[in-house]
Coordinates of C-alpha atoms in Angstrom, one line a residue:
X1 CA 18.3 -54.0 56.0
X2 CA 16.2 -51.9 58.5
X3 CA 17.9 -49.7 60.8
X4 CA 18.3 -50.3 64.0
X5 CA 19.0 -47.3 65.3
X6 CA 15.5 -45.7 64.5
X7 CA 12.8 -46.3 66.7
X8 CA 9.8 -45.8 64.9
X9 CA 6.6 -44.1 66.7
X10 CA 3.3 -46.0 67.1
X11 CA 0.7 -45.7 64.4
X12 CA -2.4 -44.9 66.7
X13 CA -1.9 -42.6 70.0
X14 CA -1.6 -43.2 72.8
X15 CA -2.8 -42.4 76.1
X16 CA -1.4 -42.2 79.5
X17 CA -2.8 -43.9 82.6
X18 CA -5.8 -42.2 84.8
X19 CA -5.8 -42.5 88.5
X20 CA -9.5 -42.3 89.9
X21 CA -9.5 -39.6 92.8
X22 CA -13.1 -39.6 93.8
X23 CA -16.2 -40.8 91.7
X24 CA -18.2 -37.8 92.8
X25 CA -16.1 -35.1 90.8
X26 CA -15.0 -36.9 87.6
X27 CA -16.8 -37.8 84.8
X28 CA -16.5 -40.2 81.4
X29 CA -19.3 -38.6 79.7
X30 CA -18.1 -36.9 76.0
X31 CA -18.2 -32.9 76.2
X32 CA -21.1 -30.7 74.9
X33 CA -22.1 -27.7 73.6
X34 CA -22.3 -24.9 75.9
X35 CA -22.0 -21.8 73.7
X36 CA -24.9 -20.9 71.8
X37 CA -26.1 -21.7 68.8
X38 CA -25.4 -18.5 66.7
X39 CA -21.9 -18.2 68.3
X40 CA -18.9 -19.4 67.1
X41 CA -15.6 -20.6 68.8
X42 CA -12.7 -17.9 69.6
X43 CA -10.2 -17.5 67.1
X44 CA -6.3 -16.0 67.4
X45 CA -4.9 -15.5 64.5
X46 CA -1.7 -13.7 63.6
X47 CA 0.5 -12.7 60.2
X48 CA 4.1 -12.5 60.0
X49 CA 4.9 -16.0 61.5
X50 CA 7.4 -17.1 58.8
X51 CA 10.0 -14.3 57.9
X52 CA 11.4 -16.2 55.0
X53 CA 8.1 -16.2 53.2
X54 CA 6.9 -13.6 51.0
X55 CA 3.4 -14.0 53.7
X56 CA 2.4 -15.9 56.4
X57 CA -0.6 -16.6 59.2
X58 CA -1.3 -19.2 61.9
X59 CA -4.5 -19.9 62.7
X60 CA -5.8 -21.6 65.7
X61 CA -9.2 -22.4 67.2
X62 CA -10.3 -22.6 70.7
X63 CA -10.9 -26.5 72.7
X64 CA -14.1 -27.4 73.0
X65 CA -14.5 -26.8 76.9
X66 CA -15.1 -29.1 79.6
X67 CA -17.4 -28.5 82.7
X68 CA -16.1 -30.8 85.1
X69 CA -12.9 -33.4 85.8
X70 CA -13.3 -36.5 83.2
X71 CA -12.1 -39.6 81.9
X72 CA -12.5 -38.6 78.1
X73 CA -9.5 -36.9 76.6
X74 CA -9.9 -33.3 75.7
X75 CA -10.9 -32.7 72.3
X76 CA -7.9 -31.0 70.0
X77 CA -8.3 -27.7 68.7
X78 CA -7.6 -27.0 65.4
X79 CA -4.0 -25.2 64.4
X80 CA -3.3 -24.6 61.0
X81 CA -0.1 -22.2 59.2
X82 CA 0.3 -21.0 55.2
X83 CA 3.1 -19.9 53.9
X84 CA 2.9 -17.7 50.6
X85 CA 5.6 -17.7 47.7
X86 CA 5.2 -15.1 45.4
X87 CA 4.3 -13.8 43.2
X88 CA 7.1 -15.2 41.0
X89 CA 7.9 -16.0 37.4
X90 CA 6.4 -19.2 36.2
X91 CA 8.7 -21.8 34.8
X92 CA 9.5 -21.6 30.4
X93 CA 7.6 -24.9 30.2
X94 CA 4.6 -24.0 31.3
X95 CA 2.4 -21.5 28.5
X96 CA 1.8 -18.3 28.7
X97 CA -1.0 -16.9 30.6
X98 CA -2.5 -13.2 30.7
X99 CA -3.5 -13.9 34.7
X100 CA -2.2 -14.9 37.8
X101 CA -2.1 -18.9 38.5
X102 CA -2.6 -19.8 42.0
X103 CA -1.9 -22.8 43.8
X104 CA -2.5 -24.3 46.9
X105 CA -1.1 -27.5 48.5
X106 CA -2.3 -29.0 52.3
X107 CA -0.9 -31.3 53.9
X108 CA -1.6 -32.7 57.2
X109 CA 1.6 -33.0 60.2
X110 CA 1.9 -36.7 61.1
X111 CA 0.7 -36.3 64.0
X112 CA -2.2 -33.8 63.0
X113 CA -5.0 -36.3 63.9
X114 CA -5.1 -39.8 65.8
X115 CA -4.3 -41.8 62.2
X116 CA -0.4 -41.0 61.8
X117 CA 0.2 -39.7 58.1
X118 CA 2.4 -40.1 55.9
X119 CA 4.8 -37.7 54.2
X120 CA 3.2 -38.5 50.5
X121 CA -0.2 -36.1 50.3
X122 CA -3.2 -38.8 50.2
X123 CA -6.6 -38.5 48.5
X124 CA -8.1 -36.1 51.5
X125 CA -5.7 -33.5 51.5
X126 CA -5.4 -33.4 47.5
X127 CA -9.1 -32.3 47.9
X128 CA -8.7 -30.4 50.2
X129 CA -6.2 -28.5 48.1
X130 CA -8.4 -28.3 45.5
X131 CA -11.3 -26.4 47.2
X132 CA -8.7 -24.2 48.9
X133 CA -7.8 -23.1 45.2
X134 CA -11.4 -22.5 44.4
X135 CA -12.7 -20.8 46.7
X136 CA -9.0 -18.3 46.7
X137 CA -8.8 -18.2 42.8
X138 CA -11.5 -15.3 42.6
X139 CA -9.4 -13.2 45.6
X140 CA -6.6 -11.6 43.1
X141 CA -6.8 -9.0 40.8
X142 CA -5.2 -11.4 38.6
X143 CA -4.8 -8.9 35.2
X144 CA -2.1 -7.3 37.4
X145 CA 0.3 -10.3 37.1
X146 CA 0.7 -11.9 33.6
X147 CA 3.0 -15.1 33.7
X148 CA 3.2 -15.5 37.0
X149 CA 2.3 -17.6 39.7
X150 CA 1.4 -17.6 43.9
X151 CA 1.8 -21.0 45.8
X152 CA 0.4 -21.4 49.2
X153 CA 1.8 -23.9 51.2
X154 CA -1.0 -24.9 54.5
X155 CA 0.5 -27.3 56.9
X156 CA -2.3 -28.5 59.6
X157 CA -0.2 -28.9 62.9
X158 CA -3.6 -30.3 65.1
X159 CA -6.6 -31.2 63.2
X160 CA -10.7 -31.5 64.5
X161 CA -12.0 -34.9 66.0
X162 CA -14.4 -36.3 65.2
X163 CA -15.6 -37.6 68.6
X164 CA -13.9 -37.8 72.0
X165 CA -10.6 -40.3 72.1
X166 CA -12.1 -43.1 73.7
X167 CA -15.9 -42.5 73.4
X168 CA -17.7 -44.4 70.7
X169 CA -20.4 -41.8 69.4
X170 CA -22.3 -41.9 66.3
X171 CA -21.2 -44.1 63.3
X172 CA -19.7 -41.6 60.9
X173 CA -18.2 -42.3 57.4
X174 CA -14.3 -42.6 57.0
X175 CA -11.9 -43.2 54.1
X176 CA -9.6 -45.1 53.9
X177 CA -7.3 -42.5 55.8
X178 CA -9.5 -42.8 58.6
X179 CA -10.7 -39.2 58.3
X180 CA -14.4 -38.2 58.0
X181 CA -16.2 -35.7 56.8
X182 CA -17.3 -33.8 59.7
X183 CA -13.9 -32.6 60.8
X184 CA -12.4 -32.0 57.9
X185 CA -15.1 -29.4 56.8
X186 CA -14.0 -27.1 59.8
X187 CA -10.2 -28.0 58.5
X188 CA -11.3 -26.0 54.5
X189 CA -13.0 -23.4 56.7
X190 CA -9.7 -22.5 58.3
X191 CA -7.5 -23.2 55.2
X192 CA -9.3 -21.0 53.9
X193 CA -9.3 -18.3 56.7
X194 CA -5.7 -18.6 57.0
X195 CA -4.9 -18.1 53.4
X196 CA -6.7 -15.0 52.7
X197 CA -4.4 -13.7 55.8
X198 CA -0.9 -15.3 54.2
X199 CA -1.9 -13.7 51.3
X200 CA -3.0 -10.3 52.7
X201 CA 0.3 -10.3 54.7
X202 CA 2.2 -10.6 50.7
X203 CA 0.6 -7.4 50.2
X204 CA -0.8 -9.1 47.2
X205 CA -3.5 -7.1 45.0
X206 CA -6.6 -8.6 46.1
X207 CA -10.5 -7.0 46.0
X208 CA -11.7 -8.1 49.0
X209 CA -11.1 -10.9 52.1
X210 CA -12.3 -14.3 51.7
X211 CA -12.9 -15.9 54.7
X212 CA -14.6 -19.7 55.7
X213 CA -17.5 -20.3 57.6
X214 CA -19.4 -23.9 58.7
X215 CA -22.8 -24.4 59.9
X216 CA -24.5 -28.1 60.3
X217 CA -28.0 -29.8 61.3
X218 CA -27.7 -31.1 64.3
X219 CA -30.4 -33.9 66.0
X220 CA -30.0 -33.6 69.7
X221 CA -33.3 -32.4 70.9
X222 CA -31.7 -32.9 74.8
X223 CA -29.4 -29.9 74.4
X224 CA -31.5 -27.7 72.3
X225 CA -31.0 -24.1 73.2
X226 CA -32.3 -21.0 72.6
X227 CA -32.1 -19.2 69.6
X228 CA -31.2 -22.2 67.2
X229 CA -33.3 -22.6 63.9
X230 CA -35.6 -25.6 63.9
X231 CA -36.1 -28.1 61.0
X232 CA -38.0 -30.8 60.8
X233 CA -36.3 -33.6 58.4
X234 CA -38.0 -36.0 58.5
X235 CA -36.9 -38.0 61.0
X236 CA -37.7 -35.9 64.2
X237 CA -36.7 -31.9 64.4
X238 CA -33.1 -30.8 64.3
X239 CA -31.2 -27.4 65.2
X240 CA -28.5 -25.8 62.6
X241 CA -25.9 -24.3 64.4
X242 CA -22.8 -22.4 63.6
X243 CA -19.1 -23.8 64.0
X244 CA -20.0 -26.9 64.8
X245 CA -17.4 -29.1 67.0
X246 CA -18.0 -32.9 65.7
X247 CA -16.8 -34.1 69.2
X248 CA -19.7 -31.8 71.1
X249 CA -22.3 -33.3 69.0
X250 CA -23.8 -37.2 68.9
X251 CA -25.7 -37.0 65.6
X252 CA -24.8 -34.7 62.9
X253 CA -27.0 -34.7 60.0
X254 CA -25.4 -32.2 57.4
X255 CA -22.1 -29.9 57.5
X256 CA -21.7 -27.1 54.8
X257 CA -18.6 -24.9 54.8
X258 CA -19.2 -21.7 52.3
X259 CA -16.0 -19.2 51.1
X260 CA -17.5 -15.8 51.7
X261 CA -16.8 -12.1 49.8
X262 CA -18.5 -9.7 52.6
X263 CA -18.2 -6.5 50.2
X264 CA -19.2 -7.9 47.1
X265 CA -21.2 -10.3 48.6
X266 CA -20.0 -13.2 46.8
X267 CA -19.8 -17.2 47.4
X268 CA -16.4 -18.7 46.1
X269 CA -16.8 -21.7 47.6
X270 CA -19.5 -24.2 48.9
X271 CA -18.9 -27.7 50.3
X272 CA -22.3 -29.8 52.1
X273 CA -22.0 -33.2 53.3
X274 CA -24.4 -35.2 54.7
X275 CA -28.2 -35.6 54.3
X276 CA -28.9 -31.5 53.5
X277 CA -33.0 -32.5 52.0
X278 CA -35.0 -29.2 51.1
X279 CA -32.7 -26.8 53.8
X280 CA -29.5 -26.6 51.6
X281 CA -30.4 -22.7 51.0
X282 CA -31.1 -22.0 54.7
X283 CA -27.9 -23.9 55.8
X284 CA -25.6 -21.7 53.4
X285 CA -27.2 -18.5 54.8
X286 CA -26.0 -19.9 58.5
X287 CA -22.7 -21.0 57.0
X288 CA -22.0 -17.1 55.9
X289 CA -23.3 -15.4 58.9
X290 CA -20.5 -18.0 60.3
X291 CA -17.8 -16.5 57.8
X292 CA -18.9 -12.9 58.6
X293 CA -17.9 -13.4 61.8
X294 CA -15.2 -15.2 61.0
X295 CA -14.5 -11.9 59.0
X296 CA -14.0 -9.7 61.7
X297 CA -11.1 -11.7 63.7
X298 CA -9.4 -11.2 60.2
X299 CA -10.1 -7.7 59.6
X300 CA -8.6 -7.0 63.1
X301 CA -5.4 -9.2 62.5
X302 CA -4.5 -7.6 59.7
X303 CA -5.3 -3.9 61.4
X304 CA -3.0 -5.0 63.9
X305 CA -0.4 -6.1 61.8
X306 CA -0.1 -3.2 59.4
X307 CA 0.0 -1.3 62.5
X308 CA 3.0 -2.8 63.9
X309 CA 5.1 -2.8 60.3
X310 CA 4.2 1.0 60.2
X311 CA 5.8 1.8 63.6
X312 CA 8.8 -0.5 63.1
X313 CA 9.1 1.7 59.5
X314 CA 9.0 4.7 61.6
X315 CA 11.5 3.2 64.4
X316 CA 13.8 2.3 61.9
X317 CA 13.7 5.4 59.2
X318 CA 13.9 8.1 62.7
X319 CA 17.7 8.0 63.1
X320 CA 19.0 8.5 59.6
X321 CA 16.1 11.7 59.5
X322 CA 18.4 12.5 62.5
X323 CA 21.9 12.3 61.0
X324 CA 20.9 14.3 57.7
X325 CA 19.6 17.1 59.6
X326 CA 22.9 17.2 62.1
X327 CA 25.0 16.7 58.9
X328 CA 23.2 20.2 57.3

């Protein structure tokens, strides 16, 4: 018997009624890229978000930004959080093991992206999962914890679009979850990003900070800028870009998000999609000069965190210094 007392959402969103104003100041033409081509979007990230955890981080990226008033709703901006447990004991029934097992599991909010979810992890974000995993696997010092385990828990609140809500762009590939490639490659980059904070913020033994960082081929000869490498694939020249927004570009030819060690200068993880050709070694250098910066808003995070456990230490340890000098 259904219930009548739920009401259940819509399965697609929705969106509210525009009122035209005056045709001379809006606009129903999709967003573009305005920053340049070797600069990627701002990032805020921040550790500590889930006391109960043993680590935590969100991770957010900034909106595409729009020029002028328009029709075409603003693109989402991607928000992701990962929770760390551990490390713990592993279970009896599972054999012994000299390292330390690491697993990840994402899974997308139902409202994450314009195709509701469901609460059961489909085939995307079990893939997902499983590149999170590899490319975090090589971050522990894993000798230091036989028989036990680290589970990372990455929840994406808002994910990327693929185009503009409302704009039909380029004919892109989609599963049967309605997700294509494009957006979720900037989704691993972040998991990624976001986990190697979570699992800083455990204080974890770790040698070294992974981070994630995309670069694609991009055909748009109209809004070529300055300072974008050139190609020529075949089929007219194209531009590779860092961090690329799918819903700021018509015609994306190839996506590759790499896992980058800065210090030992190490690849954990690579990921292309689309038509790479002859390029794929030029594209993976532009995805890591993507992760190296990416790097730095993760260095400075975690600075700022230890920072601020240190002084509450400090705050909290200066009174009872007090009382066992007044008590001598």
């Amino acid at each position: 018997m259904a219930d009548r007392r739920r009401i259940n959402p819509p399965l697609r969103p929705t969106t509210a009624p525009t009122f035209i104003t005056s045709s001379k100041t809006t606009s129903s033409t999709p967003p573009h890229r305005v920053r340049p081509p070797n600069e990627i979007r701002k990032i805020f990230l921040k550790t500590g978000v889930t006391p109960s955890a043993s680590g935590s981080a969100y991770f957010e990226l900034e909106s595409p930004s729009i020029t002028t008033e328009s029709f075409v709703a603003r693109p989402s901006s991607l928000k992701i959080t990962c929770t760390i447990h551990g490390p713990r004991p592993l279970p009896r029934s599972v054999p012994f093991s000299p390292h330390l097992l690491f697993s990840a599991n994402v899974k997308f909010a139902p409202f994450a992206s314009r195709h509701r979810h469901g609460y059961i992890r489909d085939a995307g974000e079990r893939d997902l999962a499983v590149h999170v995993e590899t490319a975090v696997r090589g971050l522990f010092i894993a000798e230091r914890w036989p028989k036990s385990g680290v589970d990372a828990v990455i929840t994406v609140l808002e994910g990327e679009d693929d185009q503009p809500l409302g704009v039909e762009g380029s004919e892109v590939e989609r599963d049967e979850n309605g997700l294509s490639g494009w957006g979720m490659m900037s989704v691993l980059s972040g998991c990624i990003t976001v986990a190697s904070a979570a699992i800083a913020d455990a204080g974890i033994d770790c040698v070294d900070l992974v981070s994630g960082g995309v670069a694609a081929i991009v055909r748009q000869p109209g809004l070529r800028r300055k300072g974008a490498q050139s190609m020529d694939d075949g089929d007219g020249a194209a531009d590779v870009l860092l961090d690329p927004c799918p819903s700021e570009h018509q015609d994306l030819v190839a996506v590759c998000v790499v896992g980058y060690l800065q210090s030992r200068d190490e690849i954990t993880e690579v990921w292309a999609r689309g038509d790479v050709g002859s390029y794929m070694e030029g594209l993976v250098d532009r995805a890591v000069e993507a992760a190296v910066s990416s790097r730095l808003v993760l260095v400075e995070a975690l600075r700022e965190s230890v920072e601020s456990k240190l002084q509450s230490k400090a705050l909290f340890e200066a009174p009872t210094g007090a009382k066992r000098k007044e008590s001598t």
